[in-house]
Amino acid sequence: MASKILLIYTGGTIGMVQNHSTGALKPFDFKHLKNEVPELNRLAVTLETISFEQPIDSSNMHPIIWIKLAELIEQNYHSYDGFVILHGSDTMAYTASALSFMLENLGKPVIFTGSQLPIGIIRTDGKENLITAIEIASAHKNNLPLVPEVAIYFEYELFRGNRTLKYNAAHFDAFKSPNYPSLAEAGVNIEFKTNYISKKPKKKLIVHKELDNDIVVLHLFPGISKKITSSILKITGLKAVVLNTFGAGNAPTEKWFVDEIKQAIENNIIVYNVTQCLEGKVIQGKYETSSQLKKIGVISGEDITLEAAVTKLMYILALPVNIKKKKELLTKNLRGEISN
Ligand code: ASP
């Protein structure tokens, strides 16, 4: 039987067509998707579509919309074999990361894609991305989906969603997964790297619908001032800080800096050490410039991406558990987002 796929259009460049007289880009009506991409008629899938009433540029993405997306998947989970989410590429890695945490025990493909050029433009990368994403979402063997996880498909490669980042605003090849191999490559055939793809869990899907965004990212740079650091760490209501550090998780050893971080931790703020480097990992204690962080209770983000760190914090902060448990969960590999 043909797989049944639900295509959800949230917005972004992929769903735009050009007004031929003015040249302006505007979203097209997804009810007419097959007029724009007639090739879809030739796929052996049953395709149904839902479009956001007001499609958004993904720079306007928000945790409220992530919750809406998680609910859509929950409501349709048993009626479809897989999901394809069309999304602007700018924040796609954040949304994919967030959904990976929200959809615990996910057993069906949730494949994100988008494009750098609108689908209505002749040189678009959108058609290939869309068609292959649908093929991936519907791929199965022995009645089991080949990719039962949240992933991003872009320009011939499939990546784990919470390992991915957008690194190029100009090339079709816009995404990278620096610390985890690709899950599939689309050439003449789609080659699935089954060793790297999560196994379908036995447990039932649990959808987490609460996120807490009382967090901040503190990106370090040489010369960061005490005044600014101190006021950021004293923001009312702040619950967690992603400390975006140098190299293998290093930070200034100046006394004022360590004291400010220590004070924040004593005030029950979680401090999560994520490196500014795209490859490699945080190793607290490797250098003197990170030993003090370890000593005062900063939590190592290992090789997590910034996108996954931010969304993992939002997810964990909203869980009904105490701060000790939250800190413990942060160190755990929950959805394949870190390599430990
Ligand atoms: N600014 C657009 C967005 O992220 C770019 C894209 O669609 O790729 O929504």
PDB file of N, CA and C in Angstrom, residues 163 179 245 247-249 272-284 299-306 309 312 330-333 337-340:
ATOM      1  N   ARG A 163      21.515  17.815  15.087  1.00  0.00           N
ATOM      2  CA  ARG A 163      22.970  17.884  14.887  1.00  0.00           C
ATOM      3  C   ARG A 163      23.324  18.912  13.819  1.00  0.00           C
ATOM      4  N   ASN A 179      29.321  17.236  13.713  1.00  0.00           N
ATOM      5  CA  ASN A 179      29.777  16.206  14.654  1.00  0.00           C
ATOM      6  C   ASN A 179      29.019  14.893  14.559  1.00  0.00           C
ATOM      7  N   THR A 245      31.550  29.424  24.650  1.00  0.00           N
ATOM      8  CA  THR A 245      32.961  29.560  25.027  1.00  0.00           C
ATOM      9  C   THR A 245      33.919  29.371  23.849  1.00  0.00           C
ATOM     10  N   GLY A 247      37.114  27.517  21.898  1.00  0.00           N
ATOM     11  CA  GLY A 247      37.788  26.214  21.747  1.00  0.00           C
ATOM     12  C   GLY A 247      37.101  25.062  22.464  1.00  0.00           C
ATOM     13  N   ALA A 248      37.884  24.372  23.294  1.00  0.00           N
ATOM     14  CA  ALA A 248      37.352  23.187  23.985  1.00  0.00           C
ATOM     15  C   ALA A 248      36.578  23.560  25.248  1.00  0.00           C
ATOM     16  N   GLY A 249      35.913  24.712  25.231  1.00  0.00           N
ATOM     17  CA  GLY A 249      35.076  25.114  26.377  1.00  0.00           C
ATOM     18  C   GLY A 249      35.786  26.059  27.325  1.00  0.00           C
ATOM     19  N   TYR A 272      25.465  26.397  30.983  1.00  0.00           N
ATOM     20  CA  TYR A 272      25.694  25.284  30.064  1.00  0.00           C
ATOM     21  C   TYR A 272      26.798  25.696  29.086  1.00  0.00           C
ATOM     22  N   ASN A 273      27.880  24.964  29.094  1.00  0.00           N
ATOM     23  CA  ASN A 273      29.067  25.342  28.323  1.00  0.00           C
ATOM     24  C   ASN A 273      29.024  24.752  26.905  1.00  0.00           C
ATOM     25  N   VAL A 274      28.883  25.638  25.914  1.00  0.00           N
ATOM     26  CA  VAL A 274      28.805  25.193  24.512  1.00  0.00           C
ATOM     27  C   VAL A 274      29.882  25.941  23.723  1.00  0.00           C
ATOM     28  N   THR A 275      30.685  25.206  22.998  1.00  0.00           N
ATOM     29  CA  THR A 275      31.794  25.862  22.299  1.00  0.00           C
ATOM     30  C   THR A 275      31.345  26.661  21.068  1.00  0.00           C
ATOM     31  N   GLN A 276      32.111  27.725  20.800  1.00  0.00           N
ATOM     32  CA  GLN A 276      31.863  28.521  19.583  1.00  0.00           C
ATOM     33  C   GLN A 276      32.370  27.778  18.339  1.00  0.00           C
ATOM     34  N   CYS A 277      33.224  26.754  18.539  1.00  0.00           N
ATOM     35  CA  CYS A 277      33.736  25.993  17.388  1.00  0.00           C
ATOM     36  C   CYS A 277      32.638  25.096  16.839  1.00  0.00           C
ATOM     37  N   LEU A 278      32.640  24.907  15.528  1.00  0.00           N
ATOM     38  CA  LEU A 278      31.612  24.055  14.940  1.00  0.00           C
ATOM     39  C   LEU A 278      31.950  22.579  15.098  1.00  0.00           C
ATOM     40  N   GLU A 279      33.244  22.272  15.126  1.00  0.00           N
ATOM     41  CA  GLU A 279      33.620  20.868  15.282  1.00  0.00           C
ATOM     42  C   GLU A 279      34.402  20.673  16.572  1.00  0.00           C
ATOM     43  N   GLY A 280      34.440  19.439  17.057  1.00  0.00           N
ATOM     44  CA  GLY A 280      35.129  19.162  18.309  1.00  0.00           C
ATOM     45  C   GLY A 280      34.158  19.322  19.463  1.00  0.00           C
ATOM     46  N   LYS A 281      34.699  19.293  20.684  1.00  0.00           N
ATOM     47  CA  LYS A 281      33.780  19.310  21.820  1.00  0.00           C
ATOM     48  C   LYS A 281      34.351  20.041  23.032  1.00  0.00           C
ATOM     49  N   VAL A 282      33.472  20.322  23.972  1.00  0.00           N
ATOM     50  CA  VAL A 282      33.875  20.924  25.241  1.00  0.00           C
ATOM     51  C   VAL A 282      34.495  19.836  26.110  1.00  0.00           C
ATOM     52  N   ILE A 283      35.703  20.109  26.592  1.00  0.00           N
ATOM     53  CA  ILE A 283      36.309  19.187  27.567  1.00  0.00           C
ATOM     54  C   ILE A 283      36.727  20.050  28.751  1.00  0.00           C
ATOM     55  N   GLN A 284      35.852  20.149  29.738  1.00  0.00           N
ATOM     56  CA  GLN A 284      36.158  21.006  30.888  1.00  0.00           C
ATOM     57  C   GLN A 284      37.271  20.373  31.703  1.00  0.00           C
ATOM     58  N   ILE A 299      27.954  23.141  33.455  1.00  0.00           N
ATOM     59  CA  ILE A 299      27.702  21.829  32.835  1.00  0.00           C
ATOM     60  C   ILE A 299      28.255  21.805  31.412  1.00  0.00           C
ATOM     61  N   SER A 300      28.974  20.745  31.094  1.00  0.00           N
ATOM     62  CA  SER A 300      29.568  20.646  29.756  1.00  0.00           C
ATOM     63  C   SER A 300      28.520  20.276  28.712  1.00  0.00           C
ATOM     64  N   GLY A 301      28.532  21.010  27.601  1.00  0.00           N
ATOM     65  CA  GLY A 301      27.606  20.699  26.499  1.00  0.00           C
ATOM     66  C   GLY A 301      28.193  19.684  25.528  1.00  0.00           C
ATOM     67  N   GLU A 302      29.409  19.216  25.814  1.00  0.00           N
ATOM     68  CA  GLU A 302      30.081  18.233  24.933  1.00  0.00           C
ATOM     69  C   GLU A 302      30.117  18.767  23.493  1.00  0.00           C
ATOM     70  N   ASP A 303      29.590  17.977  22.533  1.00  0.00           N
ATOM     71  CA  ASP A 303      29.668  18.438  21.139  1.00  0.00           C
ATOM     72  C   ASP A 303      28.295  18.890  20.625  1.00  0.00           C
ATOM     73  N   ILE A 304      27.478  19.407  21.502  1.00  0.00           N
ATOM     74  CA  ILE A 304      26.127  19.837  21.096  1.00  0.00           C
ATOM     75  C   ILE A 304      26.204  21.110  20.240  1.00  0.00           C
ATOM     76  N   THR A 305      25.283  21.262  19.309  1.00  0.00           N
ATOM     77  CA  THR A 305      25.212  22.513  18.536  1.00  0.00           C
ATOM     78  C   THR A 305      24.534  23.574  19.410  1.00  0.00           C
ATOM     79  N   LEU A 306      24.713  24.817  19.038  1.00  0.00           N
ATOM     80  CA  LEU A 306      24.057  25.897  19.785  1.00  0.00           C
ATOM     81  C   LEU A 306      22.528  25.754  19.681  1.00  0.00           C
ATOM     82  N   ALA A 309      21.413  23.087  21.933  1.00  0.00           N
ATOM     83  CA  ALA A 309      21.608  23.482  23.334  1.00  0.00           C
ATOM     84  C   ALA A 309      20.460  24.388  23.790  1.00  0.00           C
ATOM     85  N   LYS A 312      17.226  22.287  23.900  1.00  0.00           N
ATOM     86  CA  LYS A 312      17.274  21.269  24.965  1.00  0.00           C
ATOM     87  C   LYS A 312      17.027  21.941  26.311  1.00  0.00           C
ATOM     88  N   LEU A 330      20.619  17.348  31.403  1.00  0.00           N
ATOM     89  CA  LEU A 330      21.415  18.090  30.417  1.00  0.00           C
ATOM     90  C   LEU A 330      22.660  17.326  30.005  1.00  0.00           C
ATOM     91  N   THR A 331      23.214  16.562  30.941  1.00  0.00           N
ATOM     92  CA  THR A 331      24.449  15.827  30.622  1.00  0.00           C
ATOM     93  C   THR A 331      24.153  14.547  29.832  1.00  0.00           C
ATOM     94  N   LYS A 332      22.888  14.167  29.759  1.00  0.00           N
ATOM     95  CA  LYS A 332      22.519  12.899  29.093  1.00  0.00           C
ATOM     96  C   LYS A 332      22.265  13.099  27.599  1.00  0.00           C
ATOM     97  N   ASN A 333      22.546  12.056  26.849  1.00  0.00           N
ATOM     98  CA  ASN A 333      22.214  12.060  25.423  1.00  0.00           C
ATOM     99  C   ASN A 333      20.747  11.645  25.293  1.00  0.00           C
ATOM    100  N   GLU A 337      21.600  13.921  20.409  1.00  0.00           N
ATOM    101  CA  GLU A 337      22.136  15.263  20.169  1.00  0.00           C
ATOM    102  C   GLU A 337      23.584  15.433  20.594  1.00  0.00           C
ATOM    103  N   ILE A 338      24.083  14.514  21.432  1.00  0.00           N
ATOM    104  CA  ILE A 338      25.497  14.570  21.813  1.00  0.00           C
ATOM    105  C   ILE A 338      26.112  13.177  21.656  1.00  0.00           C
ATOM    106  N   SER A 339      27.440  13.144  21.639  1.00  0.00           N
ATOM    107  CA  SER A 339      28.101  11.867  21.312  1.00  0.00           C
ATOM    108  C   SER A 339      28.460  11.013  22.510  1.00  0.00           C
ATOM    109  N   ASN A 340      28.148  11.440  23.734  1.00  0.00           N
ATOM    110  CA  ASN A 340      28.628  10.619  24.880  1.00  0.00           C
ATOM    111  C   ASN A 340      27.794   9.363  25.080  1.00  0.00           C
TER     112      ASN A 340
END
